[in-house]
Amino acid sequence: MRPEQEQELIRTKLEEELGEMHFLKSAEVVARTHPRSLWAKLRAVWNYELELPLISIGASFAVLVAIVFVTQLEEKVDKAEPTRNLPRAERQLVEAGGNTYWKDDYEKAVDDVEVKNQS
Amino acid sequence: MLKLKIKVKHLFALIVALGASFILLQLLVMPKVEVVVAKKHYEQGTANGKSELLQVIDASSGDDRWALIQQYMIENGSDLGTTSYDVIVGVETFYSNMVTSYPDEPHWTSEEKIKYLKDYLNGAPANGYLVRAAKQLALEYLTLGQTKNALGALEQTEQRLPRNLYNQSKELKLARARICVNADAFDAAERLLDELSLSSIPEASYLSDSIAKLKSQIVEQHNNKASSVSGTINRSDGKPMAGIGVFLRDSREVYHSLREDEPYLTMTDSEGNFSFKGVVPGSYVIYIGLSFDQIDGWTRPTKQDTEWIDIRGEENVTRNITLQRLIQIHSPVDEQVITGKTIKFEWEAVEGAAYYTLNGTLPIENGSVGSIIKDHIESNSIELPLETLYNAASGYSYTKIGDKDVPDPTTVLGYANPSSRFSWNVEAYDANGKLLTRSDGYRLNEKTMGHLPFFYLKEHTLTDADQLLLAGHMDDALLKYQADYERNEQDPHSLRMIVKLLGIKATENKQPLGADSIPYLEKLAGVDDNGNTLSSLIDYYGRIGNWSQVDRYYDMLNEAHQGKVPSYTQAQYGRLLLKQGKVQEGEEMLRQAQENDPSNRFIGDYIASVIYTSGNFDKAVGLANLYPERSYYGQDNPDWSKLVHGMSVESQGPNKESYFSKLQEALQGCFSGDQGHTDDWIDEPAFASMKAFITAVSEVD
């Protein structure tokens, strides 16, 4: 069989088999690949697939989140400047030489005079 | 490189989601953080802590809000209990919790408390906190003089309480009754107390006790002749002390710490005024409750025996209290080391002071023991020879050496121990002997702390005997001191230590000083110008009945004190006079002692001598009423008035004729310490009152 005949045969066969099927969305496909209306253009953008470098994006995002969080917290904490560095949840009294002192103040004062007396 | 493929629409969704979570963070999480931060700032006492916490409370609602009010207002708030003050100041006593939580927490004002507590009472769930909130709110109203609001708050809360909090509602009713009594609304108070009595109350409970006390207060107050105690508390700079707890304590209660069920508790108003109405006759003393801020740098100048308030009925006693600034000390301070033969004490002069008393303290394991170094100092500085300090009577404490409790050698050595860190304080008195102020007290901030009152005495070099003593070999040390003294009779240190160690030995054997100590005591009496040894000699010769020696040493003591013999020694001498049968002289001596002794501890002896010489029971009852015996250390002081009255009645009984001579016989036995021969008849029921009196007299000490 000549090649032309063979081609003709396959084509006939195909047409027989696919004769029942019709491609209906040709217009849609064309509209997608070559959008003409605004709506179509927008949809194209909406579905556009971006390719982003994961590491740099992730890193910059993390930095951003951190900055936001820290500034939020600082704003609250800085509102009132603590009058002293250590939080004093508990303080002890001590009786010494007939007086009653706060233990931390007393120990500091004794250390101070001992340093002074030695020098 | 790693790449992420993402569609625009998915990216958009992601951004929206992030934005939403950010908003959520702002709305839900940040307020929580704000609460935590505000709480912390409040507890640390930072400048805005209070306003931040109030903002947080205002912004919150429901259970969160109630929890905040509970934690920060109600829990550490005061409902006139005894626990709500940092420091309870008694008479020469201070009590405070040694550990303080959140010392820097700011205080709420009345307005703040009223606003939030009112809110709490209206909205919060009914539980135990509600009762406390109601009582605290009532207290705030009372300090503002709004009695009606106070009663209203309590009543309203009582109605809100569910049945299972039945007991708490009784407590609220009792609180109302108490307010009514103090506001002279007796009918209302009685009605409330009757309601309470009708409900089932267990006998001998706190509640039944309180009801009984209130009822007797009403009876007392109803009586137009009821007594009252009132006064004002302020500072010497004129500032009235508002919100101070004032506790009028019965002499039978002061030996224990302050309790909630003591009946006379109140709080000063905004002008510093307080008052107690319907005070039942008895002896009382005022305790006050303050915050650290209020006591810091200030003191309540009191002496034990001058603070008693004796209510005999129909009296309106005014007792004002003025807090005075602590005296600042100048030298020796800050652990100064003294190496010379003298020491100069110097302090800030006090306006109106006629004289000062200088006290020294020796360190002991958990505190210090103090004693007078020098009395009646007329200027605000004095240079003393160290001998004066060495001779000062100083106590000693016990310590463990090995597994034995022994007198702590460092305290026995006293001021002669060069490695002890001593401290000192000073008291200022006016011309009438009234304490004005003192240098020791609460010093809780940089400004009030001032100099530390510590110094070292390094003039004395430790001897071999001292080393033995410090090593805990007390007996060997005594032998060594005695040997040293025999070698050199001009060695006052060894002599002092011998006397001290013999005294300690006698105490340990529970024996009075023995005859072997007397030669040393007599030698020391010759060199010690403080007169401390003389009382021991008088005591010794009194015990063995050598009256001429007693008189001799009493005269010496009189001279050493320039005629101002302490009342205790005066009374002891009076007792010795009674013992040797000189009842009239003894009575006179005891009368003088009584005049100088506000403690009235020897009134029993005085009354006994009066009865012995005059047989006049009425006079004795009069004295007993004038000088009631009371003490800070016990509750079973004899009621001399009652005891004498009992005898007065008994003497009119069947033994009328012989009663007085029998009483004299019994008293004689009592004075001489030999009661053997009265024992037979005094046990008869007809002499029960006499026996009670004699027993009480023999127990006077």
PDB file of N, CA and C in Angstrom, chain B residues 653-681:
ATOM      1  N   GLY B 653     -16.790  38.028 159.778  1.00  0.00           N
ATOM      2  CA  GLY B 653     -17.396  36.721 160.009  1.00  0.00           C
ATOM      3  C   GLY B 653     -17.188  36.218 161.441  1.00  0.00           C
ATOM      4  N   PRO B 654     -17.295  34.913 161.641  1.00  0.00           N
ATOM      5  CA  PRO B 654     -17.237  34.318 162.986  1.00  0.00           C
ATOM      6  C   PRO B 654     -15.906  34.584 163.718  1.00  0.00           C
ATOM      7  N   ASN B 655     -14.808  34.808 162.975  1.00  0.00           N
ATOM      8  CA  ASN B 655     -13.517  35.004 163.636  1.00  0.00           C
ATOM      9  C   ASN B 655     -13.186  36.469 163.860  1.00  0.00           C
ATOM     10  N   LYS B 656     -14.234  37.288 163.900  1.00  0.00           N
ATOM     11  CA  LYS B 656     -14.085  38.733 163.957  1.00  0.00           C
ATOM     12  C   LYS B 656     -13.016  39.186 164.968  1.00  0.00           C
ATOM     13  N   GLU B 657     -13.071  38.598 166.186  1.00  0.00           N
ATOM     14  CA  GLU B 657     -12.181  39.057 167.265  1.00  0.00           C
ATOM     15  C   GLU B 657     -10.718  38.815 166.947  1.00  0.00           C
ATOM     16  N   SER B 658     -10.437  37.567 166.514  1.00  0.00           N
ATOM     17  CA  SER B 658      -9.029  37.194 166.356  1.00  0.00           C
ATOM     18  C   SER B 658      -8.512  37.419 164.932  1.00  0.00           C
ATOM     19  N   TYR B 659      -9.398  37.881 164.015  1.00  0.00           N
ATOM     20  CA  TYR B 659      -9.014  37.915 162.594  1.00  0.00           C
ATOM     21  C   TYR B 659      -7.752  38.737 162.347  1.00  0.00           C
ATOM     22  N   PHE B 660      -7.722  39.942 162.897  1.00  0.00           N
ATOM     23  CA  PHE B 660      -6.608  40.830 162.580  1.00  0.00           C
ATOM     24  C   PHE B 660      -5.274  40.310 163.125  1.00  0.00           C
ATOM     25  N   SER B 661      -5.326  39.774 164.384  1.00  0.00           N
ATOM     26  CA  SER B 661      -4.056  39.278 164.927  1.00  0.00           C
ATOM     27  C   SER B 661      -3.579  38.060 164.140  1.00  0.00           C
ATOM     28  N   LYS B 662      -4.543  37.243 163.709  1.00  0.00           N
ATOM     29  CA  LYS B 662      -4.161  36.088 162.876  1.00  0.00           C
ATOM     30  C   LYS B 662      -3.547  36.568 161.564  1.00  0.00           C
ATOM     31  N   LEU B 663      -4.144  37.626 160.995  1.00  0.00           N
ATOM     32  CA  LEU B 663      -3.645  38.159 159.726  1.00  0.00           C
ATOM     33  C   LEU B 663      -2.215  38.681 159.903  1.00  0.00           C
ATOM     34  N   GLN B 664      -1.988  39.388 161.023  1.00  0.00           N
ATOM     35  CA  GLN B 664      -0.645  39.908 161.284  1.00  0.00           C
ATOM     36  C   GLN B 664       0.366  38.770 161.405  1.00  0.00           C
ATOM     37  N   GLU B 665      -0.085  37.718 162.100  1.00  0.00           N
ATOM     38  CA  GLU B 665       0.792  36.552 162.273  1.00  0.00           C
ATOM     39  C   GLU B 665       1.156  35.960 160.901  1.00  0.00           C
ATOM     40  N   ALA B 666       0.107  35.828 160.059  1.00  0.00           N
ATOM     41  CA  ALA B 666       0.337  35.245 158.735  1.00  0.00           C
ATOM     42  C   ALA B 666       1.252  36.144 157.901  1.00  0.00           C
ATOM     43  N   LEU B 667       1.034  37.459 158.011  1.00  0.00           N
ATOM     44  CA  LEU B 667       1.849  38.386 157.223  1.00  0.00           C
ATOM     45  C   LEU B 667       3.303  38.351 157.687  1.00  0.00           C
ATOM     46  N   GLN B 668       3.477  38.263 159.008  1.00  0.00           N
ATOM     47  CA  GLN B 668       4.827  38.195 159.546  1.00  0.00           C
ATOM     48  C   GLN B 668       5.572  36.999 158.943  1.00  0.00           C
ATOM     49  N   GLY B 669       4.882  35.862 158.926  1.00  0.00           N
ATOM     50  CA  GLY B 669       5.471  34.663 158.340  1.00  0.00           C
ATOM     51  C   GLY B 669       5.811  34.892 156.875  1.00  0.00           C
ATOM     52  N   CYS B 670       4.913  35.578 156.229  1.00  0.00           N
ATOM     53  CA  CYS B 670       5.086  35.850 154.797  1.00  0.00           C
ATOM     54  C   CYS B 670       6.288  36.777 154.568  1.00  0.00           C
ATOM     55  N   PHE B 671       6.385  37.841 155.363  1.00  0.00           N
ATOM     56  CA  PHE B 671       7.495  38.793 155.205  1.00  0.00           C
ATOM     57  C   PHE B 671       8.839  38.111 155.466  1.00  0.00           C
ATOM     58  N   SER B 672       8.861  37.265 156.504  1.00  0.00           N
ATOM     59  CA  SER B 672      10.143  36.665 156.871  1.00  0.00           C
ATOM     60  C   SER B 672      10.471  35.444 156.012  1.00  0.00           C
ATOM     61  N   GLY B 673       9.513  35.057 155.199  1.00  0.00           N
ATOM     62  CA  GLY B 673       9.749  33.911 154.322  1.00  0.00           C
ATOM     63  C   GLY B 673       9.607  32.595 155.084  1.00  0.00           C
ATOM     64  N   ASP B 674       9.027  32.639 156.260  1.00  0.00           N
ATOM     65  CA  ASP B 674       8.882  31.424 157.060  1.00  0.00           C
ATOM     66  C   ASP B 674       7.416  31.279 157.449  1.00  0.00           C
ATOM     67  N   GLN B 675       6.657  30.525 156.627  1.00  0.00           N
ATOM     68  CA  GLN B 675       5.215  30.457 156.838  1.00  0.00           C
ATOM     69  C   GLN B 675       4.788  29.188 157.543  1.00  0.00           C
ATOM     70  N   GLY B 676       5.767  28.394 157.926  1.00  0.00           N
ATOM     71  CA  GLY B 676       5.474  27.070 158.488  1.00  0.00           C
ATOM     72  C   GLY B 676       4.400  27.065 159.569  1.00  0.00           C
ATOM     73  N   HIS B 677       4.540  27.958 160.539  1.00  0.00           N
ATOM     74  CA  HIS B 677       3.671  27.841 161.694  1.00  0.00           C
ATOM     75  C   HIS B 677       2.256  28.378 161.469  1.00  0.00           C
ATOM     76  N   THR B 678       1.968  29.012 160.352  1.00  0.00           N
ATOM     77  CA  THR B 678       0.599  29.481 160.115  1.00  0.00           C
ATOM     78  C   THR B 678      -0.213  28.440 159.363  1.00  0.00           C
ATOM     79  N   ASP B 679       0.468  27.449 158.838  1.00  0.00           N
ATOM     80  CA  ASP B 679      -0.189  26.524 157.918  1.00  0.00           C
ATOM     81  C   ASP B 679      -1.407  25.825 158.522  1.00  0.00           C
ATOM     82  N   ASP B 680      -1.369  25.547 159.813  1.00  0.00           N
ATOM     83  CA  ASP B 680      -2.426  24.722 160.396  1.00  0.00           C
ATOM     84  C   ASP B 680      -3.796  25.378 160.285  1.00  0.00           C
ATOM     85  N   TRP B 681      -3.882  26.582 160.827  1.00  0.00           N
ATOM     86  CA  TRP B 681      -5.218  27.178 160.872  1.00  0.00           C
ATOM     87  C   TRP B 681      -5.631  27.851 159.571  1.00  0.00           C
TER      88      TRP B 681
END
